[in-house]
Coordinates of C-alpha atoms in Angstrom, one line a residue:
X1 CA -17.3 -16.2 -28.4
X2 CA -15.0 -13.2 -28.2
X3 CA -16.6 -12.2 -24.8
X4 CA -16.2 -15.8 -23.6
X5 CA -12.0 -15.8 -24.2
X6 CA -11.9 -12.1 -22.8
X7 CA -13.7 -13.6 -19.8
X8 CA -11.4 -16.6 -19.3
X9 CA -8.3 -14.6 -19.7
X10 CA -9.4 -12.5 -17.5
X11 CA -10.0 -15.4 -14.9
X12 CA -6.8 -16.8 -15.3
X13 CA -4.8 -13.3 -14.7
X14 CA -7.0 -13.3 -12.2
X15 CA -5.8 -16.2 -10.9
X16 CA -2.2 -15.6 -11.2
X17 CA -2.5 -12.3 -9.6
X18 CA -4.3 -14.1 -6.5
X19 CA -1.1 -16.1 -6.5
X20 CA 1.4 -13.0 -6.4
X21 CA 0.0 -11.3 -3.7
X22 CA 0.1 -14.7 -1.4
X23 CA 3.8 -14.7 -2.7
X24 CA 4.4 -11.6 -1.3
X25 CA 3.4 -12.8 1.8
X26 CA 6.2 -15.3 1.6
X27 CA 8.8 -13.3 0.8
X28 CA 8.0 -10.7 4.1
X29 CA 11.0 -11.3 6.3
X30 CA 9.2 -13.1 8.8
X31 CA 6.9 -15.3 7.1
X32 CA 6.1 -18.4 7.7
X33 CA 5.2 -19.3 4.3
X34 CA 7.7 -22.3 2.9
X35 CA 6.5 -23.0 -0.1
X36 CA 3.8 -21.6 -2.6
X37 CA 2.2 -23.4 -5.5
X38 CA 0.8 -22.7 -8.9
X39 CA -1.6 -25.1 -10.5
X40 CA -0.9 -28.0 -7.8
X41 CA -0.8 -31.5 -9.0
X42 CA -1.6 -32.6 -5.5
X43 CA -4.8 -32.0 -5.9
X44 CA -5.7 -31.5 -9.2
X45 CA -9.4 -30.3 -8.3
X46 CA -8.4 -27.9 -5.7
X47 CA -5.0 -26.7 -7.6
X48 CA -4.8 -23.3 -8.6
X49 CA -2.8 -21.3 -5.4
X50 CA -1.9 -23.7 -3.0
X51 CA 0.3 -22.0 0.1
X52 CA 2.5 -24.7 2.3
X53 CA 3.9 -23.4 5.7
X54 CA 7.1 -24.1 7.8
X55 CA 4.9 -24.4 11.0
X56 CA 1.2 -25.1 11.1
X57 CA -1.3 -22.1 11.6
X58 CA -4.1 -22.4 14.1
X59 CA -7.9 -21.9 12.4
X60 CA -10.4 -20.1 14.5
X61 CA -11.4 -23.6 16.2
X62 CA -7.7 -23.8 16.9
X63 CA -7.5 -26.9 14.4
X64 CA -3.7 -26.9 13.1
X65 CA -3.5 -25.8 9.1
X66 CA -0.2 -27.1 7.4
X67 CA -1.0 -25.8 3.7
X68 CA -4.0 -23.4 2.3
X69 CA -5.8 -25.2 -1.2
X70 CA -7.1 -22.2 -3.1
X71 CA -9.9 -22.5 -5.5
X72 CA -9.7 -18.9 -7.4
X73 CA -13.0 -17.8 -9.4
X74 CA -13.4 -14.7 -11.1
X75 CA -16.3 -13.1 -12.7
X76 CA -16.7 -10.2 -15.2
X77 CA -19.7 -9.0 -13.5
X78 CA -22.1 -9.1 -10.1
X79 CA -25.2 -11.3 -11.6
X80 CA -24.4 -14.2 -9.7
X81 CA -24.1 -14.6 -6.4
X82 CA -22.7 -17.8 -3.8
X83 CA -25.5 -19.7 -3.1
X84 CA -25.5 -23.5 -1.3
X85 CA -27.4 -24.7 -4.9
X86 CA -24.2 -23.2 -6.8
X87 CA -21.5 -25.4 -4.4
X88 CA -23.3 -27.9 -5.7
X89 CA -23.2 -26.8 -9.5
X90 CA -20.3 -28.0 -11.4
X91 CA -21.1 -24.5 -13.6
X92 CA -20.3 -22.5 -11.0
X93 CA -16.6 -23.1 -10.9
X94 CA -16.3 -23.1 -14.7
X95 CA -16.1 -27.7 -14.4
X96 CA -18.0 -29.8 -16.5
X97 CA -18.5 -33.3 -13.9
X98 CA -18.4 -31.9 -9.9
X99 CA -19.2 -29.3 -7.8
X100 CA -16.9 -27.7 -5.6
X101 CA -18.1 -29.8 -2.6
X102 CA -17.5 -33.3 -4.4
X103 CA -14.0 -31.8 -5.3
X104 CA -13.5 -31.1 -1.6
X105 CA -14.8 -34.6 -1.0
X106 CA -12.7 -35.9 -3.7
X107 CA -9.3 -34.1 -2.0
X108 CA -10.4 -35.5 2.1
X109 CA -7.4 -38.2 2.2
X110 CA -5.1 -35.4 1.3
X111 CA -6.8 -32.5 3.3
X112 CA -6.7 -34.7 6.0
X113 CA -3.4 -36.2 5.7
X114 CA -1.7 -36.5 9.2
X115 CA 0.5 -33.8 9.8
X116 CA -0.5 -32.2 6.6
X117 CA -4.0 -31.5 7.9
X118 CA -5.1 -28.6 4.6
X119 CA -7.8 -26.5 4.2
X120 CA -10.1 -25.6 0.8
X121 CA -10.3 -22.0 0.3
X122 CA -12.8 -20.4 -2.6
X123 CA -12.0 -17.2 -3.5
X124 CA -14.5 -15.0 -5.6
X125 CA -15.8 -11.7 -6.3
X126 CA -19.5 -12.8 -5.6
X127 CA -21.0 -12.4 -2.4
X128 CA -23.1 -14.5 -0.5
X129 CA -26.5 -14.0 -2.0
X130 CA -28.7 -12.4 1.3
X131 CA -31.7 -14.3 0.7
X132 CA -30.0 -17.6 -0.1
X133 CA -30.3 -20.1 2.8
X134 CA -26.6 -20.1 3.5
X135 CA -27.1 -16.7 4.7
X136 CA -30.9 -16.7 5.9
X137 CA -29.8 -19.9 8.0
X138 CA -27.0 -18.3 9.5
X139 CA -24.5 -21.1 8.2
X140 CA -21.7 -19.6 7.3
X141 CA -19.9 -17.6 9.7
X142 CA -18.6 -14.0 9.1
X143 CA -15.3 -14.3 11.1
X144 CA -13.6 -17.3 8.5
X145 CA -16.2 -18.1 6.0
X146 CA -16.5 -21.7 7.7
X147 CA -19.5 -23.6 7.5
X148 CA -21.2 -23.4 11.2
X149 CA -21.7 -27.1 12.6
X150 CA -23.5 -25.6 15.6
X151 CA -26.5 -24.0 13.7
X152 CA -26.2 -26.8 10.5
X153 CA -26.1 -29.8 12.8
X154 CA -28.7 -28.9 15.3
X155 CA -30.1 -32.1 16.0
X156 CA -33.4 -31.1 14.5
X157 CA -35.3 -33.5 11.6
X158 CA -37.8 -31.0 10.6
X159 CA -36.6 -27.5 9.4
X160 CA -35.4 -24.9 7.0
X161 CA -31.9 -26.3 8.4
X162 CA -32.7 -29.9 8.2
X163 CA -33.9 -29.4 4.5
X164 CA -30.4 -27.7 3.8
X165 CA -28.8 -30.5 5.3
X166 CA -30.3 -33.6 3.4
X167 CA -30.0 -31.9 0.0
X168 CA -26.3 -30.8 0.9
X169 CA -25.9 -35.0 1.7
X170 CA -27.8 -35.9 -1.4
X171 CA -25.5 -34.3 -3.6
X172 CA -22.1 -35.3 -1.7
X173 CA -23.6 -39.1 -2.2
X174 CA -23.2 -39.7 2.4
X175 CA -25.8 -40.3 4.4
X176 CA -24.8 -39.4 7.5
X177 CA -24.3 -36.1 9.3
X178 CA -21.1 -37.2 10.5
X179 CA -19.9 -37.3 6.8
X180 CA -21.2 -34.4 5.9
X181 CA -19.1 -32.7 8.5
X182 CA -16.4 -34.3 7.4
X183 CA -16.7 -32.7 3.6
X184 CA -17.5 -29.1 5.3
X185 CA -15.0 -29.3 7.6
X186 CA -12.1 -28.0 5.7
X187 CA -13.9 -25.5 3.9
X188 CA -13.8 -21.9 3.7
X189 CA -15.6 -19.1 1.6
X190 CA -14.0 -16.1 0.9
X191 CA -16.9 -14.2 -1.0
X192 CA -16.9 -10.9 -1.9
X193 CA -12.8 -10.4 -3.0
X194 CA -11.4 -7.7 -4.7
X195 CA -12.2 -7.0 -8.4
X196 CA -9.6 -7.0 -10.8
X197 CA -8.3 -3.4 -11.2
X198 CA -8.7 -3.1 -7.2
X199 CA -6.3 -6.7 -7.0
X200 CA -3.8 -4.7 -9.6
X201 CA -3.4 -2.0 -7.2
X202 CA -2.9 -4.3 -3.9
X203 CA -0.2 -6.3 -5.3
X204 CA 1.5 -3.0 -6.5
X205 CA 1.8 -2.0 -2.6
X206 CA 2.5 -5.6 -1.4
X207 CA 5.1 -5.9 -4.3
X208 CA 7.3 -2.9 -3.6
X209 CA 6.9 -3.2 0.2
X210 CA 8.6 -7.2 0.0
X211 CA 11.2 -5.5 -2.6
X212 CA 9.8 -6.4 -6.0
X213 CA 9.4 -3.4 -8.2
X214 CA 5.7 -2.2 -9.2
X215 CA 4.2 -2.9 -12.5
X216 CA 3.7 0.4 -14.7
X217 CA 0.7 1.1 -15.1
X218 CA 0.7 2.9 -18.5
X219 CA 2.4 -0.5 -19.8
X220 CA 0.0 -2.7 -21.6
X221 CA 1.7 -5.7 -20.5
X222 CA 1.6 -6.9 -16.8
X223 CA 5.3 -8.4 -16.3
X224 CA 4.3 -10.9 -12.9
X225 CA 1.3 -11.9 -15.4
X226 CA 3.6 -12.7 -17.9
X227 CA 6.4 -14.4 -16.1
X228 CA 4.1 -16.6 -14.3
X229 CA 2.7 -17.7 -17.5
X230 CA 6.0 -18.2 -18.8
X231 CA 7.1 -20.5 -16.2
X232 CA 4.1 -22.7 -16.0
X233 CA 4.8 -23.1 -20.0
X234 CA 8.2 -24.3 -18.8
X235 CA 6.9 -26.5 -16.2
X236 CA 8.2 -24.6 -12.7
X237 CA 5.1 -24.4 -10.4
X238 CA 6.5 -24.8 -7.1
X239 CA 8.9 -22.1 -5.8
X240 CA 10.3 -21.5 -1.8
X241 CA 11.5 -17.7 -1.0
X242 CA 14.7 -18.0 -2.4
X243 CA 14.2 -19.5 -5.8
X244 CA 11.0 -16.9 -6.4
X245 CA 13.8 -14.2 -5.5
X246 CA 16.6 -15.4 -8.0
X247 CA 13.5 -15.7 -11.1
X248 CA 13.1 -11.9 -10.1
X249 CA 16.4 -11.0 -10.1
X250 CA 16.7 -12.4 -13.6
X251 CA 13.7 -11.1 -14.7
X252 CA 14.9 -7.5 -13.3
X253 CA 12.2 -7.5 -11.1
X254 CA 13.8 -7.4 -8.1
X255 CA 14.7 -3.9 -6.2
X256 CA 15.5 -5.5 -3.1
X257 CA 14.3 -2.3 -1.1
X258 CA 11.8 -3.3 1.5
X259 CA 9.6 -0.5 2.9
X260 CA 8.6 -1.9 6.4
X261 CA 10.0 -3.2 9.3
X262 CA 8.7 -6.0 11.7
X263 CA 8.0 -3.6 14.5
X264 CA 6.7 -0.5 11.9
X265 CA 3.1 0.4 11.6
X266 CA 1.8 2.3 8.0
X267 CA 0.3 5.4 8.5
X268 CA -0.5 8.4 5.6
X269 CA -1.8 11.7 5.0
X270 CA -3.6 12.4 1.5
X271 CA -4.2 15.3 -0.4
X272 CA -3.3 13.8 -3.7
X273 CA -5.7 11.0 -4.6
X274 CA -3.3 9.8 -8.1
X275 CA -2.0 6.5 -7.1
X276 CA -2.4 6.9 -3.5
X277 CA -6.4 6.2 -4.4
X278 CA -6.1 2.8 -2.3
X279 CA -3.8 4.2 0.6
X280 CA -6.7 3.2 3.5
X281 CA -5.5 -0.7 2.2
X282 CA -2.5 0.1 2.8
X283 CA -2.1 1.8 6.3
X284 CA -3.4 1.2 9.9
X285 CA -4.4 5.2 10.1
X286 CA -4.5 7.6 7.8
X287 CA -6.0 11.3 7.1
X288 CA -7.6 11.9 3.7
X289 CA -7.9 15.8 3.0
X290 CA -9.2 15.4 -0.4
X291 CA -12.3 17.0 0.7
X292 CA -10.0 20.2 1.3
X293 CA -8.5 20.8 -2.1
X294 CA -9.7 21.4 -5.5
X295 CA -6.7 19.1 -7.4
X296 CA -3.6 21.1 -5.7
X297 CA -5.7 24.0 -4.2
X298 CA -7.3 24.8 -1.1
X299 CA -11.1 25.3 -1.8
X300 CA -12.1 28.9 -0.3
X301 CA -13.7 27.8 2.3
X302 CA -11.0 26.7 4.0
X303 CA -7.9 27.5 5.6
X304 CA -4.5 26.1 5.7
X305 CA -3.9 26.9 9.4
X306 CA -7.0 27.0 10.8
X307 CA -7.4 23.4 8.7
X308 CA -5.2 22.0 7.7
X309 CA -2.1 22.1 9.5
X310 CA -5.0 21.5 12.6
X311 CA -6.4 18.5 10.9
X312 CA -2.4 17.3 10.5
X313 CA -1.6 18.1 14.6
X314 CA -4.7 16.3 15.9
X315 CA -4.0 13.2 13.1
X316 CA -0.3 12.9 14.7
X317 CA -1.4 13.1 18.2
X318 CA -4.1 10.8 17.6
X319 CA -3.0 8.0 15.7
X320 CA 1.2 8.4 16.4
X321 CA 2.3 7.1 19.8
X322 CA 5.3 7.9 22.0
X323 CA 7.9 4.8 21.3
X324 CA 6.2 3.3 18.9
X325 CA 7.5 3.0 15.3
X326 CA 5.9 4.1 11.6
X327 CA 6.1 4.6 7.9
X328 CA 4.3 7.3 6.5
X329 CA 3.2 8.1 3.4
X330 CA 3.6 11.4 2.0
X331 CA 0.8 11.7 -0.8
X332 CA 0.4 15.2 -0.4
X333 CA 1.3 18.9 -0.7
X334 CA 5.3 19.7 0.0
X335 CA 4.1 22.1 2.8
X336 CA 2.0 19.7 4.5
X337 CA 5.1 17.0 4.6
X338 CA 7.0 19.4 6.0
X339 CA 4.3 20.5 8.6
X340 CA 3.9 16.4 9.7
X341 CA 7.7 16.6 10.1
X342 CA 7.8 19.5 12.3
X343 CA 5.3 17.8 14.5
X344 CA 7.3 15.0 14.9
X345 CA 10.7 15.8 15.6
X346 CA 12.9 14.1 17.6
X347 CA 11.8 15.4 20.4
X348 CA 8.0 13.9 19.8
X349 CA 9.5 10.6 21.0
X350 CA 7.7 8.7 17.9
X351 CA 10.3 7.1 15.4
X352 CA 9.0 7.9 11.8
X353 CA 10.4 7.3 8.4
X354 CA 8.9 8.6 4.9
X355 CA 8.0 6.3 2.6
X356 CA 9.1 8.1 -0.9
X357 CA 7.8 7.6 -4.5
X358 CA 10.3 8.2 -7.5
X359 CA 11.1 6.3 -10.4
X360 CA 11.5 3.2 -9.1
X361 CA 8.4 3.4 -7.0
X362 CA 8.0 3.4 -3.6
X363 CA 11.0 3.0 -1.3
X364 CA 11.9 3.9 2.2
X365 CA 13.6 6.5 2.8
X366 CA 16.0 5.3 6.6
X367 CA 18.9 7.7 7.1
X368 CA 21.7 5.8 7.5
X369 CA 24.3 7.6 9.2
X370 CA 27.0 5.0 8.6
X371 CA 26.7 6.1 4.5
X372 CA 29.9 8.9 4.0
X373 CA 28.5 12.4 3.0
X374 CA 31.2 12.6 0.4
X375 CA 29.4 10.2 -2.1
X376 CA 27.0 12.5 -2.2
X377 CA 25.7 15.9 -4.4
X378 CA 26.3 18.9 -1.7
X379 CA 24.4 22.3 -1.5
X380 CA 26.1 25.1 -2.5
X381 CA 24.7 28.4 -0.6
X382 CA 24.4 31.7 -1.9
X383 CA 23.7 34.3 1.1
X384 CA 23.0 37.5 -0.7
X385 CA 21.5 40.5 1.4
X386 CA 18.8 42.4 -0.1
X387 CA 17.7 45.1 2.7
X388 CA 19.0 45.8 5.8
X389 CA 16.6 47.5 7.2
X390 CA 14.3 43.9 5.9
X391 CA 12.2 41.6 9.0
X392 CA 12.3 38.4 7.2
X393 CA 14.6 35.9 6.0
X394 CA 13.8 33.9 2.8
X395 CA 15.1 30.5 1.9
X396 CA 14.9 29.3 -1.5
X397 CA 15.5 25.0 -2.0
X398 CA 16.3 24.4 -5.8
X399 CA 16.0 20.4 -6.0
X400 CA 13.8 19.3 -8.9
X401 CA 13.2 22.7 -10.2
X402 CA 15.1 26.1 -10.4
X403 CA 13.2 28.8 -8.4
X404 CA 15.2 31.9 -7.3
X405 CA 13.6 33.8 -10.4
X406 CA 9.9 32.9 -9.0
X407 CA 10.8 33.9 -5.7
X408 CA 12.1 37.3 -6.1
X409 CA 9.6 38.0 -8.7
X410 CA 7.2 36.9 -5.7
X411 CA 8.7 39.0 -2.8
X412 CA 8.3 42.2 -5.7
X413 CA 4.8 41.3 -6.3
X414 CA 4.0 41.3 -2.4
X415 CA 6.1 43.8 -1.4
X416 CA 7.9 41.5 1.0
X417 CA 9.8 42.8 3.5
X418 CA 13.2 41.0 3.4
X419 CA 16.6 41.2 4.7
X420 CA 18.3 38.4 3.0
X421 CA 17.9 35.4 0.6
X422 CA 19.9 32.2 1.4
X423 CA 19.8 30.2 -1.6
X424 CA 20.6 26.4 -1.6
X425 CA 21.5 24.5 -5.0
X426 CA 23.4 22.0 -6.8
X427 CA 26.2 22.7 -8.9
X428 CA 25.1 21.0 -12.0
X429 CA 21.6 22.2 -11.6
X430 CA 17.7 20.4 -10.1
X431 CA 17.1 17.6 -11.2
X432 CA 14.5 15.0 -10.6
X433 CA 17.4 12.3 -9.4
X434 CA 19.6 14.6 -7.8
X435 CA 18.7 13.2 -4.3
X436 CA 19.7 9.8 -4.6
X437 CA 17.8 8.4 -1.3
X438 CA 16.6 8.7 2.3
X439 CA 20.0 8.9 3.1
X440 CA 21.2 12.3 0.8
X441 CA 17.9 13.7 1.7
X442 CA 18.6 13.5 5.5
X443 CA 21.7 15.0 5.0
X444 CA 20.6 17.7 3.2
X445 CA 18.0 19.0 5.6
X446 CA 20.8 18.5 8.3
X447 CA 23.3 21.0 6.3
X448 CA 20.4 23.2 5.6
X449 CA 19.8 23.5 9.6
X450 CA 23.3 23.8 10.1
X451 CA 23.6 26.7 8.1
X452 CA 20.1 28.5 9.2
X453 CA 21.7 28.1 12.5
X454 CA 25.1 29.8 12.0
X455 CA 23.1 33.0 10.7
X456 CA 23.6 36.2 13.5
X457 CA 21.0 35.9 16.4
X458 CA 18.9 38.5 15.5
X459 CA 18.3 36.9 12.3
X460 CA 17.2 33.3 13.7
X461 CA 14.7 35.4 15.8
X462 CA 13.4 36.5 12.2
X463 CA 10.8 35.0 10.2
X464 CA 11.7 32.2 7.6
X465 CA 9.5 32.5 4.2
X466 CA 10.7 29.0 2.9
X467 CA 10.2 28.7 -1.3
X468 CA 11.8 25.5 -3.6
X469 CA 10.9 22.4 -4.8
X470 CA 11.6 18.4 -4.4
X471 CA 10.6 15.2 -3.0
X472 CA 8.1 15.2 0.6
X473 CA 10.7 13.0 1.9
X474 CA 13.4 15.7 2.2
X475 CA 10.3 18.1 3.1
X476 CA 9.9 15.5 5.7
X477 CA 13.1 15.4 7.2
X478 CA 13.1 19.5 7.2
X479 CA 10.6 19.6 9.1
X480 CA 11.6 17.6 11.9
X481 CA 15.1 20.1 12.0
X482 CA 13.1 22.9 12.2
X483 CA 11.8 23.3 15.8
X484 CA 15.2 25.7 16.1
X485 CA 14.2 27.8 13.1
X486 CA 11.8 30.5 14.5
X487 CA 8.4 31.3 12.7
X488 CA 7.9 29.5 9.4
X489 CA 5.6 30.4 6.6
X490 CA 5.9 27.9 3.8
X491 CA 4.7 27.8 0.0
X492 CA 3.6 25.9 -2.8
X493 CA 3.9 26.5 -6.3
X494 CA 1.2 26.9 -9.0
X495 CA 3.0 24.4 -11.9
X496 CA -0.6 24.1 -13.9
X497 CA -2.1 27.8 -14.1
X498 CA -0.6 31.2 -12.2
X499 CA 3.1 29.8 -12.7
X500 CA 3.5 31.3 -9.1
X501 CA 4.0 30.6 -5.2
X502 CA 1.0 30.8 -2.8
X503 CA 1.2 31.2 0.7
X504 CA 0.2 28.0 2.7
X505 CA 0.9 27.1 6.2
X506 CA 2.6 29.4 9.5
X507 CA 4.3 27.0 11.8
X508 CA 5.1 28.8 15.6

C-alpha cells in the first residue's frame, strides 16, 4: 500500500513538473504560448497540461494546432512498455472505464472544434515496446509520434496490418476506416520522456533561463511542486504569462534575470561535472573535458597546453562563428575561462557573454556600459617591486579569497624570478558577493588592463604569472582584455589537499 501512494505521488509531481517546464516555454519572450492549463475541465479525460496558443502551430502534415491536450503518465520503473493492446487498456493510464483511445474519441467534437482544431499528446517514460506491432508494423512514425495512415490504412484485408486495424476498430466501437482515422488523427505518443530526477534538472535550466529562480536542491521541499498544488487546492488552473509571473513574484520566485537572447545560441565547456551533469540539454555545442581531470586535476597523462588549452582553440573555432551571437557556460577550471576568453576577444568578431552561477543561480552576466562605475566596489592596487634585476611580472587577483600569502610563498618555493607583484584587492576584504554582476566584473578586468597597460614598456614585454581567485565570469572577461598583455602563464589553486598554486596553461 505504501509503495502504491509513493507511486501516485510521485505521478502527480510528475505531472506538475511536465506542466512547469511547458510554462517556461510561455514565459520566453517570444512565445507563442497564450494560455496554459492545469487539470483542464475542457476535457476532463484528456486534462492534465493543456497548452493554448495565440496563433496556431503547423503539425508535420501542415494541419493547424490551436491548443496541445496532454495526457502525463509516469512510472516508477521500466517493466512496461507502450504497446497498441495497452492504448486500449483502461490500466494503462491508471482509469478504471476507457482507454486512452476511447478518451480521445470521447474528446473529437472538442479536438476538432473549428478554429480550435487540438491535438492529444501522451507523455511517458515507457518506450515503445520493439517487438509490439506498433513498432514491428512501422505505425507510428519517429518524427511526431503520429499514427502513420499511409502504412495503417493500406488498403489491404489480409495482413499483420489489417489485423491491427480491426482490433484497434473493435475496441473504439466504429466500423469504418474512415472513423478510425478520425480517432488517430489527433494523436501523438511521446514515449520514452525523461525520468523524474532528469525532469528536476531540465526545469532548473528552463526555470532560471525565463527568470524564475532554481529550486535548491538540498531542500526537501520542491517550491513550483508545492505552489502548484496550492493553487489547484484554491481552484486557479488557468494562468496567461502575466498572472503566472505576479503568483511568482508573490511567491519570491521570481528573479526576473533572463539568460538568453532571441538571437543567442548556448554553448559550454566542462571540466566540472557538479550541476553542470546535464549541460549537453542545455546547449547547441559544447566540450566536456571530464575525461582530462581527476576532480580538479589534470590526470598525468595529459597536458594543459598541449590539451587543453588545444582542445579549448579548436572547440571555439569550431563551434563559434564570426557575427554570430552566444552564451557560454563556464563549468570549469578559472584558467580555462580565462583561456576561452582570450580566444575570443573582441577582435574574434564572435559576440559572447558568460553565463555565471552564484547564489541566486545562474544569471547572465551582459556588461552594461550605461551602469556608473561609482556604485561599485573598486580595486585598490598595491605595486611593490621585489627584484630588479627579476624577468617576470606577477599579478595576484584577491576576489573570493585572499592570496598574496600563497603566492609569495609560491614564487620562494620555485625560485621564481620576479621583478614585481601588482596586487589587486578590495578594501573591506574577498568575499564571495563582492562582484555584484556581469556588469562590476567587466569593469574590473577593464581597470585591471588599464593598469597592466600603464606599467613601463619593458615590463609589458615581460611575462605575466597571473595568481587569485573568483567567479569564471570575470576570468572570462580578463581574458578577452588580454591580447595586449604579453605572455601569460596562469594558475589554479589546490583548495582540497597541497593548499597551493599549480601551474596550468601558457597563452602567446
Amino acid at each position: 500500500m505504501a509503495d502504491s501512494i509513493k507511486a501516485r505521488n510521485l505521478g502527480d509531481d510528475y505531472q506538475i513538473l511536465f506542466f512547469w517546464l511547458k510554462a517556461c516555454e510561455m514565459l520566453s519572450d517570444y512565445s507563442n504560448i497564450g494560455e496554459i492549463s492545469y487539470e483542464d475541465s475542457e476535457i476532463k479525460s484528456l486534462d492534465d497540461v493543456v497548452v493554448s496558443y495565440k496563433e496556431p502551430i503547423k503539425d508535420t502534415s501542415g494541419n493547424l494546432i490551436y491548443k496541445e491536450y496532454y495526457q502525463v503518465k509516469y512510472h516508477v520503473d521500466y517493466r512496461g512498455h507502450i504497446t497498441a493492446d495497452n492504448l486500449m487498456n483502461p490500466k494503462f493510464i491508471n482509469a478504471t472505464k476507457h482507454s486512452f483511445l476511447e478518451k480521445v474519441k470521447e474528446a473529437l467534437p472538442i479536438l476538432n472544434k473549428a478554429n480550435q482544431t487540438g491535438t492529444a499528446i501522451l507523455v511517458t517514460p515507457w518506450s515503445i515496446h520493439p517487438d509490439d506491432e506498433l513498432a514491428k508494423l512501422k505505425i507510428i512514425d519517429t518524427k511526431a509520434g503520429r499514427f502513420k495512415e499511409e502504412t495503417l490504412f493500406d488498403g489491404k484485408t489480409k495482413s499483420y496490418v489489417s489485423d491491427l486495424r480491426n482490433k484497434l476498430k473493435a475496441h473504439l466501437g466504429v466500423t469504418e476506416d474512415k472513423e478510425l482515422g478520425d480517432v488517430l488523427k489527433p494523436i501523438q505518443i511521446w514515449g520514452g520522456f525523461h525520468q523524474y530526477e532528469i525532469l528536476v534538472n531540465m526545469l532548473n535550466a528552463q526555470l532560471t533561463s525565463v527568470g524564475l529562480k532554481p529550486y535548491n536542491h538540498t531542500q526537501r521541499i520542491h517550491p513550483y511542486i508545492s505552489l502548484l498544488k496550492r493553487l489547484f487546492q484554491e481552484g486557479t488552473t488557468t494562468f496567461n504569462k502575466e498572472e503566472l509571473i505576479k503568483i511568482c513574484k508573490e511567491e519570491c520566485l521570481w528573479s526576473g534575470k533572463k539568460i538568453m537572447l532571441a538571437e543567442e545560441s548556448p554553448v559550454g565547456i566542462r571540466s566540472f561535472k557538479w550541476r553542470a551533469e546535464n549541460m549537453e540539454n542545455d546547449t547547441s555545442a559544447m566540450i566536456c573535458l571530464l575525461d582530462y581531470f581527476n576532480g580538479r586535476f589534470l590526470k598525468d597523462k595529459y597536458s594543459w597546453n598541449e590539451d587543453i588549452r588545444l582542445l579549448v582553440e579548436s572547440f571555439i573555432e569550431r563551434h563559434l562563428i564570426e557575427g554570430r551571437s552566444y552564451c557560454i557556460y563556464l563549468d570549469t577550471h578559472s584558467s580555462v575561462a580565462y583561456t576561452a576568453g582570450f580566444y575570443l576577444d573582441p577582435k574574434s568578431g564572435v559576440n559572447v557573454v558568460p553565463i555565471q552561477k552564484g547564489l541566486n543561480g545562474r544569471e547572465i552576466w551582459r556588461a552594461d556600459s550605461s551602469v556608473p562605475k561609482e556604485q561599485y566596489a573598486f580595486w585598490e592596487v598595491e605595486h611593490e617591486i621585489i627584484d630588479d634585476n627579476g624577468s617576470d611580472i606577477v599579478i595576484v587577483i584577491e576576489m573570493t579569497h585572499s592570496a598574496i600569502d600563497d603566492v609569495q610563498e609560491y614564487i620562494r618555493s620555485n625560485n621564481l624570478s620576479i621583478k614585481s607583484i601588482v596586487r589587486f584587492y578590495f578594501e573591506d576584504g574577498p568575499s564571495f558577493n563582492t562582484i555584484q554582476d556581469g556588469i562590476h566584473a567587466r569593469y574590473l578586468a577593464n581597470a585591471i588592463s588599464l593598469t597592466l597597460n600603464k606599467l613601463p614598456k619593458e615590463d609589458r614585454k615581460r611575462c605575466y604569472h597571473i595568481f587569485g581567485s573568483g567567479p569564471n565570469g570575470f576570468w572570462f572577461f580578463l581574458g578577452q582584455q588580454s591580447r595586449n598583455f604579453g605572455r601569460v602563464t596562469l594558475y589554479e589553486y589546490d583548495f582540497e589537499l597541497s593548499k597551493e598554486y599549480n601551474k596550468t596553461i601558457n597563452l602567446p
